[in-house]
Amino acid sequence: MLTGIRTVFVGGDARQIEVIRKCADMDASVKIAGFEKLQEPFQGVTREPLTPELLAEADALVLPVVGCDDEGRVSALFSEGPLKLQEEHIAAMPKNGVVYTGMAKHYLRTLCNKYRIKLVEILERDDVAIYNSIPTAEGALMMAIQNTDFTIHGSTSMVLGMGRTGFTMARSLQGLGARVKMGVRKSEHFARAEEMGWKPFMIKDLGSEVVDVDLLFNTIPTMIVTAQIISKMPRKAVIIDLASAPGGCDFRYAEKREIKAMLAPGLPGIVAPKTAGIILANALVELISEEIKIRGEA
């Protein structure tokens, strides 16, 4: 239970609804800002404007998965106007307060460091990333089906990066009967991909491997699908970039060559907000509970 824990939620999308509900159910004190357009009632939840006074007694400040940008703007689907996290807000927090977000940019890290406020990035947890990879893969498959005139079964599908999302993506494609190529950087990943029944190759050989690809799913957040790589791909190919914005694909050149290329970050919140919200809610409750335990032992 989170009895007595003062939580403040600032902004977010449909995923945040599940997180708010979970914290309220766990008996936390919950206040929300940036939800003016949300009609859904919350039992025991107070709606307030974003002010330093709101955060002055917050044990936990919960931001959206994408946190805020480098000017402090907070993504807030249900807000009636722009929502901005400013220095005065972080400065007002108690010294033992904690900021929780999915992933933090430089702006938020700098403010938390300056005022010595603990910052926790929930998506850094392996369990959350693995669970999130499931709706990500489902959403990517949906996009592939919507943007092709051939079946995934029998296609030559390539996945770049054998991290948590890449692994789930490749396994999902394999389950649908695709011939899966897996681009890796480490010898142990090469071995695992081969053991899984995929065709592994080293990323340095990407140029020679894309010549027959139908679908390319990138999970590597650096420019890897360059103009040079795209020039070797069949025109019928479709690129779905699952890496964090701005992605790892030269979208300008893909458009010039008339190859479909789509940046698709944040798919869990788009295709399965309820499931994605429950994943985040469970992780947040566990993290706050751990913080309570640490304070109790101090």
Tab-separated table of C-alpha atoms in Angstrom:
chain	number	residue	atom	x	y	z
A	1	MET	CA	0.000	0.000	0.000
A	2	LEU	CA	1.015	3.605	-0.592
A	3	THR	CA	-0.933	5.087	2.307
A	4	GLY	CA	0.248	8.611	3.088
A	5	ILE	CA	2.445	8.946	-0.015
A	6	ARG	CA	1.759	12.238	-1.766
A	7	THR	CA	1.873	11.787	-5.539
A	8	VAL	CA	1.476	14.446	-8.217
A	9	PHE	CA	0.859	13.524	-11.852
A	10	VAL	CA	1.663	16.130	-14.489
A	11	GLY	CA	0.458	15.494	-18.038
A	12	GLY	CA	0.430	12.286	-19.999
A	13	ASP	CA	-1.724	10.262	-22.349
A	14	ALA	CA	-4.166	7.370	-21.920
A	15	ARG	CA	-1.477	5.259	-20.262
A	16	GLN	CA	-1.306	7.680	-17.375
A	17	ILE	CA	-4.955	7.062	-16.542
A	18	GLU	CA	-4.141	3.500	-15.526
A	19	VAL	CA	-1.191	4.665	-13.429
A	20	ILE	CA	-3.295	7.294	-11.637
A	21	ARG	CA	-6.020	4.751	-10.936
A	22	LYS	CA	-3.509	2.232	-9.553
A	23	CYS	CA	-1.920	4.751	-7.176
A	24	ALA	CA	-5.339	5.876	-5.943
A	25	ASP	CA	-6.364	2.247	-5.393
A	26	MET	CA	-3.163	1.739	-3.381
A	27	ASP	CA	-4.332	4.535	-1.044
A	28	ALA	CA	-1.814	7.164	-2.120
A	29	SER	CA	-2.752	10.838	-1.970
A	30	VAL	CA	-3.116	11.717	-5.664
A	31	LYS	CA	-3.219	15.147	-7.300
A	32	ILE	CA	-3.202	15.663	-11.072
A	33	ALA	CA	-2.374	18.612	-13.324
A	34	GLY	CA	-3.010	18.868	-17.050
A	35	PHE	CA	-6.135	16.715	-17.184
A	36	GLU	CA	-8.813	19.382	-17.625
A	37	LYS	CA	-10.336	17.733	-20.719
A	38	LEU	CA	-10.510	14.280	-19.196
A	39	GLN	CA	-14.117	13.446	-18.374
A	40	GLU	CA	-13.365	10.219	-16.547
A	41	PRO	CA	-13.933	10.557	-12.794
A	42	PHE	CA	-11.279	9.438	-10.332
A	43	GLN	CA	-12.289	8.515	-6.814
A	44	GLY	CA	-10.157	10.377	-4.288
A	45	VAL	CA	-8.115	12.264	-6.916
A	46	THR	CA	-7.758	16.070	-6.853
A	47	ARG	CA	-7.281	18.177	-9.996
A	48	GLU	CA	-5.116	21.257	-9.603
A	49	PRO	CA	-3.126	23.668	-11.794
A	50	LEU	CA	0.625	23.142	-12.100
A	51	THR	CA	2.233	25.459	-9.526
A	52	PRO	CA	5.282	25.333	-7.242
A	53	GLU	CA	2.866	25.037	-4.313
A	54	LEU	CA	1.444	21.829	-5.800
A	55	LEU	CA	4.885	20.232	-5.786
A	56	ALA	CA	6.072	21.632	-2.460
A	57	GLU	CA	4.873	18.586	-0.529
A	58	ALA	CA	5.104	15.938	-3.253
A	59	ASP	CA	6.817	12.701	-2.327
A	60	ALA	CA	6.590	11.643	-5.965
A	61	LEU	CA	6.244	13.687	-9.146
A	62	VAL	CA	5.118	11.429	-11.996
A	63	LEU	CA	5.696	12.696	-15.533
A	64	PRO	CA	4.622	11.075	-18.823
A	65	VAL	CA	6.656	8.337	-20.494
A	66	VAL	CA	8.386	10.931	-22.673
A	67	GLY	CA	8.914	13.261	-19.702
A	68	CYS	CA	9.366	16.768	-21.032
A	69	ASP	CA	11.345	18.221	-23.910
A	70	ASP	CA	14.453	20.358	-23.527
A	71	GLU	CA	12.348	23.473	-23.029
A	72	GLY	CA	10.259	21.896	-20.300
A	73	ARG	CA	7.135	21.284	-22.377
A	74	VAL	CA	5.207	18.302	-21.040
A	75	SER	CA	3.165	16.075	-23.328
A	76	ALA	CA	-0.403	16.407	-22.047
A	77	LEU	CA	-3.129	14.883	-24.200
A	78	PHE	CA	-5.920	15.960	-21.837
A	79	SER	CA	-4.711	19.486	-21.038
A	80	GLU	CA	-6.647	22.545	-22.178
A	81	GLY	CA	-3.423	24.410	-22.894
A	82	PRO	CA	0.364	24.084	-22.975
A	83	LEU	CA	1.917	22.505	-19.900
A	84	LYS	CA	5.447	23.467	-18.969
A	85	LEU	CA	7.657	22.156	-16.190
A	86	GLN	CA	9.834	25.033	-15.032
A	87	GLU	CA	12.802	25.336	-12.727
A	88	GLU	CA	10.647	26.804	-9.967
A	89	HIS	CA	8.579	23.621	-9.896
A	90	ILE	CA	11.542	21.300	-9.304
A	91	ALA	CA	13.077	23.795	-6.871
A	92	ALA	CA	9.914	23.655	-4.762
A	93	MET	CA	10.033	19.879	-4.261
A	94	PRO	CA	11.104	18.423	-0.908
A	95	LYS	CA	14.696	17.193	-0.861
A	96	ASN	CA	13.516	13.620	-0.378
A	97	GLY	CA	11.058	13.879	-3.283
A	98	VAL	CA	11.494	11.694	-6.358
A	99	VAL	CA	10.721	12.430	-10.014
A	100	TYR	CA	9.505	9.442	-12.035
A	101	THR	CA	9.340	9.418	-15.832
A	102	GLY	CA	9.710	6.952	-18.671
A	103	MET	CA	12.845	8.515	-20.084
A	104	ALA	CA	14.445	11.857	-19.295
A	105	LYS	CA	16.027	14.427	-21.553
A	106	HIS	CA	18.897	16.766	-20.688
A	107	TYR	CA	16.596	19.540	-19.397
A	108	LEU	CA	14.985	17.379	-16.727
A	109	ARG	CA	18.249	15.697	-15.718
A	110	THR	CA	19.908	19.089	-15.303
A	111	LEU	CA	17.139	20.451	-13.075
A	112	CYS	CA	17.061	17.339	-10.888
A	113	ASN	CA	20.834	17.385	-10.527
A	114	LYS	CA	20.829	21.076	-9.665
A	115	TYR	CA	18.318	20.662	-6.837
A	116	ARG	CA	19.492	17.171	-5.849
A	117	ILE	CA	16.134	15.579	-6.587
A	118	LYS	CA	16.264	11.866	-7.306
A	119	LEU	CA	15.276	11.030	-10.895
A	120	VAL	CA	14.038	7.558	-11.876
A	121	GLU	CA	13.604	6.517	-15.525
A	122	ILE	CA	11.102	3.672	-15.523
A	123	LEU	CA	11.866	2.471	-19.058
A	124	GLU	CA	15.427	1.707	-17.950
A	125	ARG	CA	14.049	-1.302	-16.075
A	126	ASP	CA	14.473	-4.539	-18.004
A	127	ASP	CA	11.087	-5.897	-16.970
A	128	VAL	CA	9.232	-2.797	-18.185
A	129	ALA	CA	11.153	-2.740	-21.475
A	130	ILE	CA	10.462	-6.425	-22.090
A	131	TYR	CA	6.746	-6.101	-21.342
A	132	ASN	CA	6.578	-2.962	-23.510
A	133	SER	CA	8.196	-4.809	-26.398
A	134	ILE	CA	5.023	-6.879	-26.813
A	135	PRO	CA	2.620	-4.038	-27.765
A	136	THR	CA	5.495	-2.457	-29.710
A	137	ALA	CA	5.845	-5.570	-31.863
A	138	GLU	CA	2.073	-5.881	-32.278
A	139	GLY	CA	1.848	-2.249	-33.386
A	140	ALA	CA	4.729	-2.669	-35.822
A	141	LEU	CA	3.055	-5.717	-37.347
A	142	MET	CA	-0.164	-3.727	-37.709
A	143	MET	CA	1.708	-0.976	-39.557
A	144	ALA	CA	3.415	-3.521	-41.795
A	145	ILE	CA	0.102	-5.120	-42.748
A	146	GLN	CA	-1.523	-1.747	-43.433
A	147	ASN	CA	1.307	-0.584	-45.685
A	148	THR	CA	2.005	-3.655	-47.829
A	149	ASP	CA	0.213	-5.640	-50.496
A	150	PHE	CA	1.890	-8.927	-49.558
A	151	THR	CA	1.689	-11.210	-46.542
A	152	ILE	CA	4.211	-11.255	-43.745
A	153	HIS	CA	4.171	-15.026	-44.142
A	154	GLY	CA	6.854	-15.849	-46.686
A	155	SER	CA	8.329	-12.343	-46.640
A	156	THR	CA	11.983	-11.558	-46.051
A	157	SER	CA	11.854	-9.458	-42.906
A	158	MET	CA	14.872	-7.818	-41.316
A	159	VAL	CA	15.277	-6.652	-37.731
A	160	LEU	CA	18.180	-4.390	-36.763
A	161	GLY	CA	19.258	-4.652	-33.138
A	162	MET	CA	18.751	-7.654	-30.889
A	163	GLY	CA	17.756	-5.793	-27.767
A	164	ARG	CA	14.523	-6.361	-25.908
A	165	THR	CA	12.320	-4.930	-28.653
A	166	GLY	CA	14.336	-6.460	-31.478
A	167	PHE	CA	14.146	-9.940	-29.981
A	168	THR	CA	10.367	-9.798	-29.529
A	169	MET	CA	9.944	-8.316	-33.007
A	170	ALA	CA	11.937	-11.092	-34.648
A	171	ARG	CA	10.124	-13.808	-32.729
A	172	SER	CA	6.743	-12.343	-33.712
A	173	LEU	CA	7.727	-12.228	-37.389
A	174	GLN	CA	8.985	-15.788	-37.197
A	175	GLY	CA	5.674	-16.875	-35.683
A	176	LEU	CA	3.862	-15.441	-38.710
A	177	GLY	CA	6.051	-17.404	-41.112
A	178	ALA	CA	8.515	-14.711	-42.219
A	179	ARG	CA	12.113	-15.427	-43.154
A	180	VAL	CA	13.851	-13.367	-40.479
A	181	LYS	CA	17.213	-11.696	-40.891
A	182	MET	CA	18.740	-10.301	-37.687
A	183	GLY	CA	21.375	-7.565	-37.744
A	184	VAL	CA	23.651	-7.729	-34.685
A	185	ARG	CA	26.852	-6.191	-33.360
A	186	LYS	CA	27.950	-8.828	-30.864
A	187	SER	CA	29.098	-12.402	-31.443
A	188	GLU	CA	26.888	-13.695	-28.621
A	189	HIS	CA	23.857	-12.115	-30.281
A	190	PHE	CA	24.882	-13.726	-33.562
A	191	ALA	CA	24.933	-17.121	-31.865
A	192	ARG	CA	21.588	-16.577	-30.143
A	193	ALA	CA	19.942	-15.413	-33.375
A	194	GLU	CA	21.200	-18.499	-35.177
A	195	GLU	CA	19.945	-20.707	-32.356
A	196	MET	CA	16.519	-19.068	-32.688
A	197	GLY	CA	16.357	-20.053	-36.344
A	198	TRP	CA	16.933	-16.581	-37.755
A	199	LYS	CA	19.591	-15.624	-40.289
A	200	PRO	CA	22.066	-13.441	-38.381
A	201	PHE	CA	24.537	-11.007	-39.899
A	202	MET	CA	26.863	-8.355	-38.545
A	203	ILE	CA	25.633	-4.777	-38.884
A	204	LYS	CA	28.761	-3.855	-40.835
A	205	ASP	CA	27.462	-6.091	-43.642
A	206	LEU	CA	24.032	-4.390	-43.765
A	207	GLY	CA	24.575	-3.054	-47.282
A	208	SER	CA	24.854	-6.502	-48.823
A	209	GLU	CA	21.984	-7.936	-46.760
A	210	VAL	CA	19.206	-5.472	-47.690
A	211	VAL	CA	19.098	-6.253	-51.410
A	212	ASP	CA	16.209	-8.716	-51.065
A	213	VAL	CA	14.405	-7.348	-47.988
A	214	ASP	CA	10.638	-6.823	-47.966
A	215	LEU	CA	10.254	-5.380	-44.460
A	216	LEU	CA	12.901	-3.696	-42.349
A	217	PHE	CA	12.319	-3.003	-38.650
A	218	ASN	CA	14.973	-0.843	-37.007
A	219	THR	CA	15.422	-0.609	-33.237
A	220	ILE	CA	18.855	1.077	-33.178
A	221	PRO	CA	18.619	4.796	-32.209
A	222	THR	CA	21.480	5.979	-34.415
A	223	MET	CA	21.627	6.740	-38.138
A	224	ILE	CA	22.050	3.258	-39.519
A	225	VAL	CA	19.610	3.019	-42.441
A	226	THR	CA	21.480	5.626	-44.459
A	227	ALA	CA	20.908	6.816	-48.005
A	228	GLN	CA	23.615	4.403	-49.126
A	229	ILE	CA	21.754	1.486	-47.507
A	230	ILE	CA	18.357	2.595	-48.830
A	231	SER	CA	19.759	2.857	-52.369
A	232	LYS	CA	20.350	-0.911	-52.305
A	233	MET	CA	16.863	-1.827	-51.100
A	234	PRO	CA	14.030	-2.930	-53.424
A	235	ARG	CA	11.496	-0.172	-54.084
A	236	LYS	CA	8.707	-2.381	-52.751
A	237	ALA	CA	10.393	-2.536	-49.335
A	238	VAL	CA	8.842	-0.913	-46.257
A	239	ILE	CA	10.895	0.522	-43.382
A	240	ILE	CA	9.401	0.785	-39.901
A	241	ASP	CA	11.683	2.605	-37.481
A	242	LEU	CA	10.966	1.700	-33.859
A	243	ALA	CA	13.897	3.633	-32.396
A	244	SER	CA	13.450	6.763	-30.295
A	245	ALA	CA	12.992	9.981	-32.283
A	246	PRO	CA	14.588	11.061	-34.561
A	247	GLY	CA	15.114	7.381	-35.372
A	248	GLY	CA	17.878	5.717	-37.332
A	249	CYS	CA	16.665	6.126	-40.925
A	250	ASP	CA	17.267	8.724	-43.643
A	251	PHE	CA	13.576	9.450	-44.197
A	252	ARG	CA	14.304	12.210	-46.709
A	253	TYR	CA	16.148	9.880	-49.043
A	254	ALA	CA	13.618	7.085	-48.560
A	255	GLU	CA	10.872	9.442	-49.716
A	256	LYS	CA	12.999	10.539	-52.672
A	257	ARG	CA	13.439	6.917	-53.702
A	258	GLU	CA	9.721	6.241	-53.133
A	259	ILE	CA	10.322	3.691	-50.402
A	260	LYS	CA	7.798	3.776	-47.563
A	261	ALA	CA	9.582	4.654	-44.313
A	262	MET	CA	7.779	5.421	-41.056
A	263	LEU	CA	9.020	6.519	-37.660
A	264	ALA	CA	6.920	4.746	-35.036
A	265	PRO	CA	8.015	5.560	-31.469
A	266	GLY	CA	5.627	5.163	-28.556
A	267	LEU	CA	3.619	2.332	-30.093
A	268	PRO	CA	2.585	0.813	-26.719
A	269	GLY	CA	0.685	3.982	-25.841
A	270	ILE	CA	-0.952	4.072	-29.277
A	271	VAL	CA	-2.003	0.472	-29.888
A	272	ALA	CA	-2.504	-0.764	-26.322
A	273	PRO	CA	-2.690	2.164	-23.861
A	274	LYS	CA	-4.490	0.145	-21.194
A	275	THR	CA	-1.924	-2.666	-21.180
A	276	ALA	CA	0.970	-0.208	-21.422
A	277	GLY	CA	-0.505	1.814	-18.562
A	278	ILE	CA	-0.838	-1.254	-16.353
A	279	ILE	CA	2.801	-2.158	-17.046
A	280	LEU	CA	3.903	1.331	-15.983
A	281	ALA	CA	1.555	1.381	-12.992
A	282	ASN	CA	2.888	-1.883	-11.586
A	283	ALA	CA	6.480	-0.724	-12.031
A	284	LEU	CA	5.787	2.673	-10.428
A	285	VAL	CA	4.089	1.154	-7.372
A	286	GLU	CA	7.029	-1.197	-6.931
A	287	LEU	CA	9.533	1.650	-7.237
A	288	ILE	CA	7.686	3.871	-4.763
A	289	SER	CA	7.374	0.941	-2.342
A	290	GLU	CA	11.120	0.368	-2.582
A	291	GLU	CA	11.714	4.059	-1.872
A	292	ILE	CA	9.478	3.862	1.210
A	293	LYS	CA	11.444	0.863	2.437
A	294	ILE	CA	14.771	2.648	1.917
A	295	ARG	CA	13.552	5.659	3.894
A	296	GLY	CA	12.313	3.403	6.662
A	297	GLU	CA	15.720	1.749	6.949
A	298	ALA	CA	17.619	5.053	6.889
